mmCIF file with all atom_site columns, C-alpha atoms in Angstrom:
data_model
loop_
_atom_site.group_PDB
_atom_site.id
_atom_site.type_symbol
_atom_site.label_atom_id
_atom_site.label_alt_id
_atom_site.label_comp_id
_atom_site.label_asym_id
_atom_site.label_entity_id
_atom_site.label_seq_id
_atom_site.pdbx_PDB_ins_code
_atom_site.Cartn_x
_atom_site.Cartn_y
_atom_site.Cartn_z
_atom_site.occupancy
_atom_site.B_iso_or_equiv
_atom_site.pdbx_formal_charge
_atom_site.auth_seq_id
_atom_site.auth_comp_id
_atom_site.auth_asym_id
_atom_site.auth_atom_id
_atom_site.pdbx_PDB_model_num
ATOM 1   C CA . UNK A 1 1   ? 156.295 86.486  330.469 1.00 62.00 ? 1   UNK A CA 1
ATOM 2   C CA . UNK A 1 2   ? 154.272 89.299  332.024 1.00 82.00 ? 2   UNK A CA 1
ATOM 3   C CA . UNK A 1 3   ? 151.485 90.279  330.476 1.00 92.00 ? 3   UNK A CA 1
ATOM 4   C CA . UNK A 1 4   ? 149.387 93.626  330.994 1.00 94.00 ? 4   UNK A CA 1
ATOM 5   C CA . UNK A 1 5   ? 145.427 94.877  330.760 1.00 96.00 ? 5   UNK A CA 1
ATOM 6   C CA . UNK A 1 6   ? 144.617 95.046  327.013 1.00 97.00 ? 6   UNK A CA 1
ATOM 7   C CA . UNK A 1 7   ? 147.147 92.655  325.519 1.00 98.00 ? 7   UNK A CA 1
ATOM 8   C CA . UNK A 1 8   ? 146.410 90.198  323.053 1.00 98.00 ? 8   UNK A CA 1
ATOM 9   C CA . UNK A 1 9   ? 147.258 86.300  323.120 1.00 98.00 ? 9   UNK A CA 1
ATOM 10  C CA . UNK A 1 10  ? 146.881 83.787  320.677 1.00 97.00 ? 10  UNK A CA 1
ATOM 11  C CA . UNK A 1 11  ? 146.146 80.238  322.111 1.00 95.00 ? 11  UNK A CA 1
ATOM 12  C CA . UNK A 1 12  ? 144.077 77.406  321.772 1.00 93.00 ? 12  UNK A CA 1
ATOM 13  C CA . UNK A 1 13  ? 140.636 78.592  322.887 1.00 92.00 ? 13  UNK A CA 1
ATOM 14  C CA . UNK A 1 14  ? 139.619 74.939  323.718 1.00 92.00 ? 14  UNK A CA 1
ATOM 15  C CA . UNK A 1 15  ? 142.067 75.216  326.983 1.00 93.00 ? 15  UNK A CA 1
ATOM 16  C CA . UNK A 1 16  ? 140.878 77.701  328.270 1.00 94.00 ? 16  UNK A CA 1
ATOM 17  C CA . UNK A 1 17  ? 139.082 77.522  331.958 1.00 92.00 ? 17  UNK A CA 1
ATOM 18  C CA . UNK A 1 18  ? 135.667 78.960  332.871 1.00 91.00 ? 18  UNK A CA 1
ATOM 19  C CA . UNK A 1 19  ? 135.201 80.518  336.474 1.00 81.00 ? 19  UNK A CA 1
ATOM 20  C CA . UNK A 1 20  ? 133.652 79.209  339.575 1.00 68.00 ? 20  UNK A CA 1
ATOM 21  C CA . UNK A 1 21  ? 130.409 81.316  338.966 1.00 67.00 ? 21  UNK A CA 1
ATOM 22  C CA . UNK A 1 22  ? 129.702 80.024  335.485 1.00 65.00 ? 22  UNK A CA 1
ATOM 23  C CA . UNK A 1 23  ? 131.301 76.620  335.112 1.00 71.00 ? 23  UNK A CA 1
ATOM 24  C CA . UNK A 1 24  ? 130.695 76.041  331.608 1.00 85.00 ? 24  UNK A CA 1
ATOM 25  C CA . UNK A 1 25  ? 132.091 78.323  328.806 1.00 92.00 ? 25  UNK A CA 1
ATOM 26  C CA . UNK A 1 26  ? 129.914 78.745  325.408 1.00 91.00 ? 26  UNK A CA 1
ATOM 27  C CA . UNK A 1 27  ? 130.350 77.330  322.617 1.00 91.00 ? 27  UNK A CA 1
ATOM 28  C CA . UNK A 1 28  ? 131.374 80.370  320.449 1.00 92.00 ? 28  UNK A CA 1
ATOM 29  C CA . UNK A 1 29  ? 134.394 80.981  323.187 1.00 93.00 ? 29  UNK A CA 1
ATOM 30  C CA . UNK A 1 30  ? 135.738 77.589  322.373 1.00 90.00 ? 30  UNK A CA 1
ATOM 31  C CA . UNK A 1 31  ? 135.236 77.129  319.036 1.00 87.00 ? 31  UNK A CA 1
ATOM 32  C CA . UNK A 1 32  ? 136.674 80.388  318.099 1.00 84.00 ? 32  UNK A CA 1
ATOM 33  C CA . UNK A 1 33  ? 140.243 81.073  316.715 1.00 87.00 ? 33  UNK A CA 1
ATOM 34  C CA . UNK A 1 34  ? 140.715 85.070  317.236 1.00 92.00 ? 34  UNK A CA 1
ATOM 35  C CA . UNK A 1 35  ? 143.460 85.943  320.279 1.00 97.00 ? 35  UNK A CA 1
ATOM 36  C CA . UNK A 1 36  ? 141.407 86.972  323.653 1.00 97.00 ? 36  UNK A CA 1
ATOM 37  C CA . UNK A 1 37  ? 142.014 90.481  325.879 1.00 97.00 ? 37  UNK A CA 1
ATOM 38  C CA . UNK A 1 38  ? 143.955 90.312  329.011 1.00 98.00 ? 38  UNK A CA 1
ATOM 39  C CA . UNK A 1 39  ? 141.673 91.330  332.030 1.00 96.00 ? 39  UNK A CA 1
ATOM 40  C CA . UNK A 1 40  ? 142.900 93.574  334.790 1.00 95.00 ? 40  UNK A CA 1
ATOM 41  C CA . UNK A 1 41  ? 142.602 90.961  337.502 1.00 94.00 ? 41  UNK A CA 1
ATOM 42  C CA . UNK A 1 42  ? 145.172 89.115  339.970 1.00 90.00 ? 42  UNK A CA 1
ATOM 43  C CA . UNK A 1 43  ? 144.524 85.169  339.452 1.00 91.00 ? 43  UNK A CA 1
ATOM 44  C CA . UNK A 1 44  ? 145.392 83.051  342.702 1.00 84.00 ? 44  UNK A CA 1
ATOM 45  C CA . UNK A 1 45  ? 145.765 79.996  340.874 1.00 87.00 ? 45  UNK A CA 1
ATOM 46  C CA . UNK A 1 46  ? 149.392 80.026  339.321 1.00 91.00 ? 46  UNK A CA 1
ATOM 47  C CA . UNK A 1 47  ? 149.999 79.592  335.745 1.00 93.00 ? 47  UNK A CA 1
ATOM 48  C CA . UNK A 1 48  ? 146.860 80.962  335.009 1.00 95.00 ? 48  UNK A CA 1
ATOM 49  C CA . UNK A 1 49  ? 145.672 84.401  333.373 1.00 96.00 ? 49  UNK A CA 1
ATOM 50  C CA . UNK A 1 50  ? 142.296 86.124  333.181 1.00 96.00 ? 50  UNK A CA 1
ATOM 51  C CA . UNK A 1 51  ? 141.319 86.908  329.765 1.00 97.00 ? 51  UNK A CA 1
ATOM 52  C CA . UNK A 1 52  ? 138.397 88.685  328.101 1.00 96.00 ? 52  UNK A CA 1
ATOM 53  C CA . UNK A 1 53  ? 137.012 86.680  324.732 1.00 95.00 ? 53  UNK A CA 1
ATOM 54  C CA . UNK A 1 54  ? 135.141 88.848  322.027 1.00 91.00 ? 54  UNK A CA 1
ATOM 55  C CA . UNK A 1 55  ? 132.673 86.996  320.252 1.00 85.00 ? 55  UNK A CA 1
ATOM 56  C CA . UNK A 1 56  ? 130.876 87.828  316.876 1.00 79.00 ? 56  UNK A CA 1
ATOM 57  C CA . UNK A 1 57  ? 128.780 91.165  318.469 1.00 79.00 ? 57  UNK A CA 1
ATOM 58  C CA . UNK A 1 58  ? 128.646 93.465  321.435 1.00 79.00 ? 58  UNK A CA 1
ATOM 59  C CA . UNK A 1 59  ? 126.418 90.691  323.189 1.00 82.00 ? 59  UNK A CA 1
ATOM 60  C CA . UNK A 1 60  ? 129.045 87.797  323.075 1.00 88.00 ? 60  UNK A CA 1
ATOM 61  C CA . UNK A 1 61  ? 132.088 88.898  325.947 1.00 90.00 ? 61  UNK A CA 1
ATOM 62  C CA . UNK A 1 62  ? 132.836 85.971  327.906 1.00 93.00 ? 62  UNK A CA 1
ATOM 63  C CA . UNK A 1 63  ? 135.401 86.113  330.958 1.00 93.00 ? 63  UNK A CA 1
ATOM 64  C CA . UNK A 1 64  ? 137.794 83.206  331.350 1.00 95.00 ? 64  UNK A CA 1
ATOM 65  C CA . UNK A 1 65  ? 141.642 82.162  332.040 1.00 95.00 ? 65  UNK A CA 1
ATOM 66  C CA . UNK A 1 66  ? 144.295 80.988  330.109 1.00 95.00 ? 66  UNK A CA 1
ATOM 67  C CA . UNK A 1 67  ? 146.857 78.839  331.509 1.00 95.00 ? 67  UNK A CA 1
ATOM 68  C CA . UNK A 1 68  ? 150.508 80.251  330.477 1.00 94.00 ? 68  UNK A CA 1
ATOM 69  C CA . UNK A 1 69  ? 151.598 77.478  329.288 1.00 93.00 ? 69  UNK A CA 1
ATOM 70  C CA . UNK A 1 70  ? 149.230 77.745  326.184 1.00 93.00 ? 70  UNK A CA 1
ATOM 71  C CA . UNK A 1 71  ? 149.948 81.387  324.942 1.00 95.00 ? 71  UNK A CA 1
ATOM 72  C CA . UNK A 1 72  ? 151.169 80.943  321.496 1.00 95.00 ? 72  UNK A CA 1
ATOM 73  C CA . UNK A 1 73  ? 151.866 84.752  320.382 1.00 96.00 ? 73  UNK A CA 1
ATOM 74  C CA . UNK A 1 74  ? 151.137 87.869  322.190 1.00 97.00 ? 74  UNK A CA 1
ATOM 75  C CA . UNK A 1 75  ? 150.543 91.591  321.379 1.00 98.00 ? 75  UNK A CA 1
ATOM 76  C CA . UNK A 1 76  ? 150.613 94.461  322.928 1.00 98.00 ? 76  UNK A CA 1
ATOM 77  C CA . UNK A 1 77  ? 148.314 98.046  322.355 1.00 98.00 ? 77  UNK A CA 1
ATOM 78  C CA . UNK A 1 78  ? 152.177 100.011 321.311 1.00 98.00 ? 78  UNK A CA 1
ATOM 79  C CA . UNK A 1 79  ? 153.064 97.249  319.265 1.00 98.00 ? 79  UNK A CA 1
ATOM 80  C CA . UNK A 1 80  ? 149.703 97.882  317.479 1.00 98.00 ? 80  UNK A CA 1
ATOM 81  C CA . UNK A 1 81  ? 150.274 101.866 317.396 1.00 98.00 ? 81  UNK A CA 1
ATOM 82  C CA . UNK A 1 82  ? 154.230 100.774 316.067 1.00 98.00 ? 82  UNK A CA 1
ATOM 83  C CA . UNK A 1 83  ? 152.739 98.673  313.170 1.00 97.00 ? 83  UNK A CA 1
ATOM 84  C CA . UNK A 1 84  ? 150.472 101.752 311.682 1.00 97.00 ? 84  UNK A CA 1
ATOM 85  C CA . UNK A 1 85  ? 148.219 99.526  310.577 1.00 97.00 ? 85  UNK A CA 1
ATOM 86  C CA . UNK A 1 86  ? 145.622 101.896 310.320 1.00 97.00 ? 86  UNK A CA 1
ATOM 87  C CA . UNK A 1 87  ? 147.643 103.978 307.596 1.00 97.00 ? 87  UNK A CA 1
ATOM 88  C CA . UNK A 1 88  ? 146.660 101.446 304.966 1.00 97.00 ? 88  UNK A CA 1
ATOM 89  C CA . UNK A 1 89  ? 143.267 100.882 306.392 1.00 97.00 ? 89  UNK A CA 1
ATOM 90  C CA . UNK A 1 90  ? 140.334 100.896 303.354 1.00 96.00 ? 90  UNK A CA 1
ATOM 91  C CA . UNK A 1 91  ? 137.769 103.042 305.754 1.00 97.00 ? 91  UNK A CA 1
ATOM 92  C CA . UNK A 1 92  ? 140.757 105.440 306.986 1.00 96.00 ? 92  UNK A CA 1
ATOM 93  C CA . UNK A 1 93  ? 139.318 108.584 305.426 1.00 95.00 ? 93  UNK A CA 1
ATOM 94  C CA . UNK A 1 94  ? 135.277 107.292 306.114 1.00 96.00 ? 94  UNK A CA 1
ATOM 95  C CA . UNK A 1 95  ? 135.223 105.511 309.302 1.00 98.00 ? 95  UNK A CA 1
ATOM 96  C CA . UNK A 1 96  ? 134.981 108.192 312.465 1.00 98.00 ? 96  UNK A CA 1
ATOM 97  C CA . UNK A 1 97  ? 137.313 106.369 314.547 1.00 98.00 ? 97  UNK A CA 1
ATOM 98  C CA . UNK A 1 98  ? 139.967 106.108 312.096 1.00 98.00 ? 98  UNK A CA 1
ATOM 99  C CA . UNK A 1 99  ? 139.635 109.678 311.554 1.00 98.00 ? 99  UNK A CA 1
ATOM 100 C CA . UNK A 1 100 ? 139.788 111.019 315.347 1.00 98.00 ? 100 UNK A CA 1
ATOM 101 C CA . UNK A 1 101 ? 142.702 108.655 315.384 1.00 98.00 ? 101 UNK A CA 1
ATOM 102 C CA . UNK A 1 102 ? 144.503 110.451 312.374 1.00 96.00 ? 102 UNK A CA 1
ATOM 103 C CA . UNK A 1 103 ? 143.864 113.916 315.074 1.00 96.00 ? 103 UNK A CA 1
ATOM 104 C CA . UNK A 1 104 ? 145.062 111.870 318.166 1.00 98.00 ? 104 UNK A CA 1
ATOM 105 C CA . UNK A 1 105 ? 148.044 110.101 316.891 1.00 98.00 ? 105 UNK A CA 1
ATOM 106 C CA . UNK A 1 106 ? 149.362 113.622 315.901 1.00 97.00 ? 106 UNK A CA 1
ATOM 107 C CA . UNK A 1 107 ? 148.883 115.314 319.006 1.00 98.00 ? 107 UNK A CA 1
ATOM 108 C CA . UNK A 1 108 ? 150.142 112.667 321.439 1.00 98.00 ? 108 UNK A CA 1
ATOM 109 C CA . UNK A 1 109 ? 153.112 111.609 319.295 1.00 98.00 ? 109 UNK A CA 1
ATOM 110 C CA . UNK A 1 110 ? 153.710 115.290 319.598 1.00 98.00 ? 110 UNK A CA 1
ATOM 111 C CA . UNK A 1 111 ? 154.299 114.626 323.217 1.00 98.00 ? 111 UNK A CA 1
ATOM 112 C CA . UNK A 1 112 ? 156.197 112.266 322.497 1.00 97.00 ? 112 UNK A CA 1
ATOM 113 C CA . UNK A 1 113 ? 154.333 109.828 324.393 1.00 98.00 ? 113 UNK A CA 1
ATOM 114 C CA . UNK A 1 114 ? 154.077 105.956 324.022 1.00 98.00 ? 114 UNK A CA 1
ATOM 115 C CA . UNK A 1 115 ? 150.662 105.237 323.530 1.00 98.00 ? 115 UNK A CA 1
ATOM 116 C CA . UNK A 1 116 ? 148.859 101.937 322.532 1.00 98.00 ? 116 UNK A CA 1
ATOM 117 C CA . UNK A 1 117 ? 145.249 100.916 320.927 1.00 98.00 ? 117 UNK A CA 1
ATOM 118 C CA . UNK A 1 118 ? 142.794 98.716  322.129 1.00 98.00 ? 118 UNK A CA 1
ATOM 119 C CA . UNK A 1 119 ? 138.906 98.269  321.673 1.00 96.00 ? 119 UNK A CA 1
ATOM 120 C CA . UNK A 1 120 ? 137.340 97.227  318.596 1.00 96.00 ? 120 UNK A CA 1
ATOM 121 C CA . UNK A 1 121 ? 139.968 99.365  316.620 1.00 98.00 ? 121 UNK A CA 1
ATOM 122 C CA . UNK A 1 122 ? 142.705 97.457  318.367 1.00 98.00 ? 122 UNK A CA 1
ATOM 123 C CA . UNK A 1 123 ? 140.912 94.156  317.785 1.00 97.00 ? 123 UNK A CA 1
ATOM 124 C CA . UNK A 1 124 ? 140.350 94.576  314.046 1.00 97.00 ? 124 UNK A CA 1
ATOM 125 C CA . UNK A 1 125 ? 144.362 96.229  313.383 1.00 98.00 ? 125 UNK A CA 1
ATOM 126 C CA . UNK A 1 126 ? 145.612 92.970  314.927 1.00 97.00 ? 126 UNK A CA 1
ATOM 127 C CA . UNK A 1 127 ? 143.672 90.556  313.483 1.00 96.00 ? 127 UNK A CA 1
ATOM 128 C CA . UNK A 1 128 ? 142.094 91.738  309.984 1.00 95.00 ? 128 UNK A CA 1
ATOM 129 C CA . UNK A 1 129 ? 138.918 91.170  311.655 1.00 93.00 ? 129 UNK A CA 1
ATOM 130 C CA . UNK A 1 130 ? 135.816 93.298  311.015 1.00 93.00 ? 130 UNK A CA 1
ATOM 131 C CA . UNK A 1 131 ? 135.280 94.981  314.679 1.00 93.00 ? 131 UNK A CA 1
ATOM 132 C CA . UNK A 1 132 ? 134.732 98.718  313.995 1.00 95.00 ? 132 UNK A CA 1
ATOM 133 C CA . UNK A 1 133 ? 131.333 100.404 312.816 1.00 95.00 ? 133 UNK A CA 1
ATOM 134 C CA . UNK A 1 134 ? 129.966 103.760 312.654 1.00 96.00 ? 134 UNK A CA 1
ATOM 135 C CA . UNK A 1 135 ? 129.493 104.843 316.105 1.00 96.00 ? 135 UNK A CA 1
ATOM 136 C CA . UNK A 1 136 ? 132.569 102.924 317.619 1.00 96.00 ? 136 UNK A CA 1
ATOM 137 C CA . UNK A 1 137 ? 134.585 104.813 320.414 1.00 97.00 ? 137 UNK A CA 1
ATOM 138 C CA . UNK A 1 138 ? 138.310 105.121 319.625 1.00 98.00 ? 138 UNK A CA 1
ATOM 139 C CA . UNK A 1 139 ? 139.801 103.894 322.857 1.00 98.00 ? 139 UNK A CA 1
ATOM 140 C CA . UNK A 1 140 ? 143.826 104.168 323.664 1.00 98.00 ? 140 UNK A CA 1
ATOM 141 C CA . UNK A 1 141 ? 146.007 103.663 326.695 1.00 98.00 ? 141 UNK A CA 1
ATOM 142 C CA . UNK A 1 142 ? 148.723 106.221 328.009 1.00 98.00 ? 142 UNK A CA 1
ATOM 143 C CA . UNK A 1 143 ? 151.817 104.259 329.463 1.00 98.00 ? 143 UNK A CA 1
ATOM 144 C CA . UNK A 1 144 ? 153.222 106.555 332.734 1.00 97.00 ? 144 UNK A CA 1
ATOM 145 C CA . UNK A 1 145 ? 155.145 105.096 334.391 1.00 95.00 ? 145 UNK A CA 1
ATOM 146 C CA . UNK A 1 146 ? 156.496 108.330 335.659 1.00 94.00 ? 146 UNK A CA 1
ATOM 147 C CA . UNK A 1 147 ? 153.345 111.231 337.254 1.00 95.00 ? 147 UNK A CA 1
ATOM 148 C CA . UNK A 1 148 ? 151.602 113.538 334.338 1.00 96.00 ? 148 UNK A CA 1
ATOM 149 C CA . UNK A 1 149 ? 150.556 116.508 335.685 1.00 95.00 ? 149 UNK A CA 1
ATOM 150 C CA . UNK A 1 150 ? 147.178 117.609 336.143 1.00 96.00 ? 150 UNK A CA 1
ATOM 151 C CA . UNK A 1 151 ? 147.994 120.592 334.558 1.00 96.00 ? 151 UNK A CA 1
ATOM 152 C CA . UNK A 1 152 ? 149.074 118.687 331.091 1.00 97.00 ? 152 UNK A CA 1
ATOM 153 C CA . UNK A 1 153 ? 146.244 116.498 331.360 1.00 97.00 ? 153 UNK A CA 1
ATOM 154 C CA . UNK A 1 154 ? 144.342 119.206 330.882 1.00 97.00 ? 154 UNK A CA 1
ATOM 155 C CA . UNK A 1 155 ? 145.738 121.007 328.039 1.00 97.00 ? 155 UNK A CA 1
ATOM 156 C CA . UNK A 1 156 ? 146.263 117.356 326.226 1.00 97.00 ? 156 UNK A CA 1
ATOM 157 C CA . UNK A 1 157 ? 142.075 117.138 326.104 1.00 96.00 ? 157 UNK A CA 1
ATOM 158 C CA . UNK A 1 158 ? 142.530 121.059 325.055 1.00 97.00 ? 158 UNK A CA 1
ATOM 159 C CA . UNK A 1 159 ? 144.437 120.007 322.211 1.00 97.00 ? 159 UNK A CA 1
ATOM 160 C CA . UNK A 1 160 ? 142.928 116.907 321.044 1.00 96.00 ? 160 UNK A CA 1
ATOM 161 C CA . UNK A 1 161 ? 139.139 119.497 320.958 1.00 93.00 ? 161 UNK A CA 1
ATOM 162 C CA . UNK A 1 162 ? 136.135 118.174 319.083 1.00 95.00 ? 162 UNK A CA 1
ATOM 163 C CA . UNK A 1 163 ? 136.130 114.455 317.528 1.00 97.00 ? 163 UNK A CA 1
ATOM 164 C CA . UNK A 1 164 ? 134.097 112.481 315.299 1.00 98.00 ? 164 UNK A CA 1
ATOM 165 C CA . UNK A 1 165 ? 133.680 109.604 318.006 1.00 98.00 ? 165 UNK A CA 1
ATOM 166 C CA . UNK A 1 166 ? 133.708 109.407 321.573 1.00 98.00 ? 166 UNK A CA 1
ATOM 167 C CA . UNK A 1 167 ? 137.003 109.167 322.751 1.00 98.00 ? 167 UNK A CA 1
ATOM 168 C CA . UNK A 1 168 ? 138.489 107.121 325.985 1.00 98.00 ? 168 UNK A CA 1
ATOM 169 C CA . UNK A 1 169 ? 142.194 107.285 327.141 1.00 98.00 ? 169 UNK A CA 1
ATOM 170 C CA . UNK A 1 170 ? 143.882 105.570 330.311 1.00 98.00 ? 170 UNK A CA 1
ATOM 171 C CA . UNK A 1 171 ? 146.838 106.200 331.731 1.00 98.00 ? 171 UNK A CA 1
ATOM 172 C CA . UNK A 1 172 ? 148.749 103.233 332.381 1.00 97.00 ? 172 UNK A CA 1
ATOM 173 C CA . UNK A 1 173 ? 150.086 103.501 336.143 1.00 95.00 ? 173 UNK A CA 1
ATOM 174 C CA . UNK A 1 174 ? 152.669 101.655 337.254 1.00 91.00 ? 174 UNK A CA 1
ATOM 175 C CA . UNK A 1 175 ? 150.156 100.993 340.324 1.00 89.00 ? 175 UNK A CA 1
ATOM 176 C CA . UNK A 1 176 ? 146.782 100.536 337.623 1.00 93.00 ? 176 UNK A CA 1
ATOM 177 C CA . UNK A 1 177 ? 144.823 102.466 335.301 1.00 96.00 ? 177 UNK A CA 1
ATOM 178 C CA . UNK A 1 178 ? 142.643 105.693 334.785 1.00 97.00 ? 178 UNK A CA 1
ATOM 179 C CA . UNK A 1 179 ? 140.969 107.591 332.730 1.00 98.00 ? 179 UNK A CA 1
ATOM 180 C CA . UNK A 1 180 ? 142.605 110.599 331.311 1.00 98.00 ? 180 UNK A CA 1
ATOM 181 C CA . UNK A 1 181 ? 139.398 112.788 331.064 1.00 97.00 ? 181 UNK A CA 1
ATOM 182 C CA . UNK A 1 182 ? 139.036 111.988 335.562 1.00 97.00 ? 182 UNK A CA 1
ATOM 183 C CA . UNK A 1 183 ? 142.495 112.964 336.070 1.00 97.00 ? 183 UNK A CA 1
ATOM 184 C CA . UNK A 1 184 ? 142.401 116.054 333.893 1.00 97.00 ? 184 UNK A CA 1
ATOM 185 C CA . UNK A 1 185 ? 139.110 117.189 335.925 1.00 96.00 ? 185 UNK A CA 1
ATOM 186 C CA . UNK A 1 186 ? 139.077 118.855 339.836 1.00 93.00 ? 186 UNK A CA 1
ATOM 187 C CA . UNK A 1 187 ? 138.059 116.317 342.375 1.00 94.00 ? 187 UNK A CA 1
ATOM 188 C CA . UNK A 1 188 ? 140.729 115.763 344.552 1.00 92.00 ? 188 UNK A CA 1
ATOM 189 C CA . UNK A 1 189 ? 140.923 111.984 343.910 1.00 94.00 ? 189 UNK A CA 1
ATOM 190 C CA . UNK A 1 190 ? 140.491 109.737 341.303 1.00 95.00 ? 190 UNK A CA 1
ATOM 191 C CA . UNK A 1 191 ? 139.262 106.427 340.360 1.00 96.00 ? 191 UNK A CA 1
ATOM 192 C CA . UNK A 1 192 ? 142.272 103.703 339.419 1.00 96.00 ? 192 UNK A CA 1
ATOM 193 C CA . UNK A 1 193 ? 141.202 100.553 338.520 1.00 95.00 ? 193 UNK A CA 1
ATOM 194 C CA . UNK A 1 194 ? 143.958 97.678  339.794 1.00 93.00 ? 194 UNK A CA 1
ATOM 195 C CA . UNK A 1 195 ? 144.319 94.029  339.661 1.00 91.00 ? 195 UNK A CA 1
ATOM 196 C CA . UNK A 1 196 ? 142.653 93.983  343.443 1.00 90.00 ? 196 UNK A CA 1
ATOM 197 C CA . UNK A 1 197 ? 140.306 96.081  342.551 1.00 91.00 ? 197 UNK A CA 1
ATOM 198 C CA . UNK A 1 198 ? 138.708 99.418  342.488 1.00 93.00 ? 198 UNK A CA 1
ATOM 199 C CA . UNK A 1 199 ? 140.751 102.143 344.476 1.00 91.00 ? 199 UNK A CA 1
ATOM 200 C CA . UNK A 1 200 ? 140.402 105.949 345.102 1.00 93.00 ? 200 UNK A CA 1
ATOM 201 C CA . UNK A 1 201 ? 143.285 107.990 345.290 1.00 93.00 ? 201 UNK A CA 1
ATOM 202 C CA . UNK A 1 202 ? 144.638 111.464 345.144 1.00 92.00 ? 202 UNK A CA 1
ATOM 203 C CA . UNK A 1 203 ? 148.201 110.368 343.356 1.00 91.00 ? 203 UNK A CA 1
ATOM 204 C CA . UNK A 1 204 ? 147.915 107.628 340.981 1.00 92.00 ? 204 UNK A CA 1
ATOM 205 C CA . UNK A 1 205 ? 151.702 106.752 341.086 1.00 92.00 ? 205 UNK A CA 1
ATOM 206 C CA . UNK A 1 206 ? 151.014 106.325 345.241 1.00 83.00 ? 206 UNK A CA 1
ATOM 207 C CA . UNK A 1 207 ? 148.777 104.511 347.057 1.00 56.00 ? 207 UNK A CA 1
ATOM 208 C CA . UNK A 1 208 ? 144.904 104.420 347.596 1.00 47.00 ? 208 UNK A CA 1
ATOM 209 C CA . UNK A 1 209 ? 141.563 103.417 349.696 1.00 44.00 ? 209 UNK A CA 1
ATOM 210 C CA . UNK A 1 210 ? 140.145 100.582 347.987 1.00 42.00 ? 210 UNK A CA 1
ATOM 211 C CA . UNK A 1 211 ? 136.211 101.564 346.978 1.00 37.00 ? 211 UNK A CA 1
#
């Protein structure tokens, strides 16, 4: 199984590995029972995976790896979008990011475009978990696999206009990730973040100068 930035697994946190630079993972990372985030990062050791854990605030976010072999269940950020969770949501109508998401889901489904949600929103539709507050960004992933124009970029932010929260979209490359807003703007290149790394580039579905 493949997975991608953003998904989430379910496993048993007490396997998972700590990196070189910290050797020792804290306690609330293996005690926990919530799934951890897939991290955009190529792992040399095989049958390993980097993963992101959330913790009970902003402060606890603790990078590790998962070995495959202990991934129970998986989700990804369009399976979330497919369930509609968020329909039957008790803060739909109060909470800002629920209601920039009622805007967004309209206008990008007008596109017809597959679309997925991560963040705290994404967190707390998968898992019944409290994540999202008052001032929590609303933050979605585009999958391209085929080049959006500049052009429609552009009139996409046009459309989606003012929100009640901050809003961040990437566009899911076949080659990495970036964020809509940079590739709707004029610079000539843009920043895609890759499992290698940083790059530059001027087409997103090409190649690039790693930063």
């Amino acid at each position: 199984m493949m997975w991608l930035a953003h998904d989430l697994l379910w496993l048993d946190r007490f396997l998972l590995v700590a990196g070189a630079e910290k050797p020792d993972l804290p306690d609330w990372v293996t005690s926990g029972n919530g799934p951890v985030v897939v991290r955009r990062e190529r792992v040399s050791i095989a049958g390993l995976v980097a993963v992101g854990v959330r913790g009970a605030n902003k402060n606890e976010r603790c990078a590790a790896y998962a070995p495959l072999s202990a991934v129970q269940s998986s989700l990804t950020p369009y399976e979330i979008t497919r369930a509609q969770a968020w329909l039957d949501h008790p803060d739909r109508f109060k909470a800002p990011v629920l209601q920039a998401l009622e805007t967004v889901a309209q206008v990008l489904d007008g596109h017809n475009l597959e679309w997925g949600i991560t963040g705290s929103l994404g967190y707390e539709l998968a898992t019944g978990d409290k994540q999202i507050h008052a001032k929590s960004d609303l933050d979605l992933v585009i999958k391209a696999p085929k080049p959006l124009s500049k052009p429609f970029a552009r009139e996409l932010l046009k459309e989606l206009g003012e929100l009640p929260c901050r809003l961040d979209i990437q566009i899911e490359t076949m080659t990495g990730a970036m964020a809509l807003s940079e590739w709707a703007g004029k610079s000539s290149t843009v920043l895609i973040k890759t499992e290698k790394g940083p790059f530059l580039v001027a087409n997103p579905w090409e190649g690039g100068m790693q930063l």
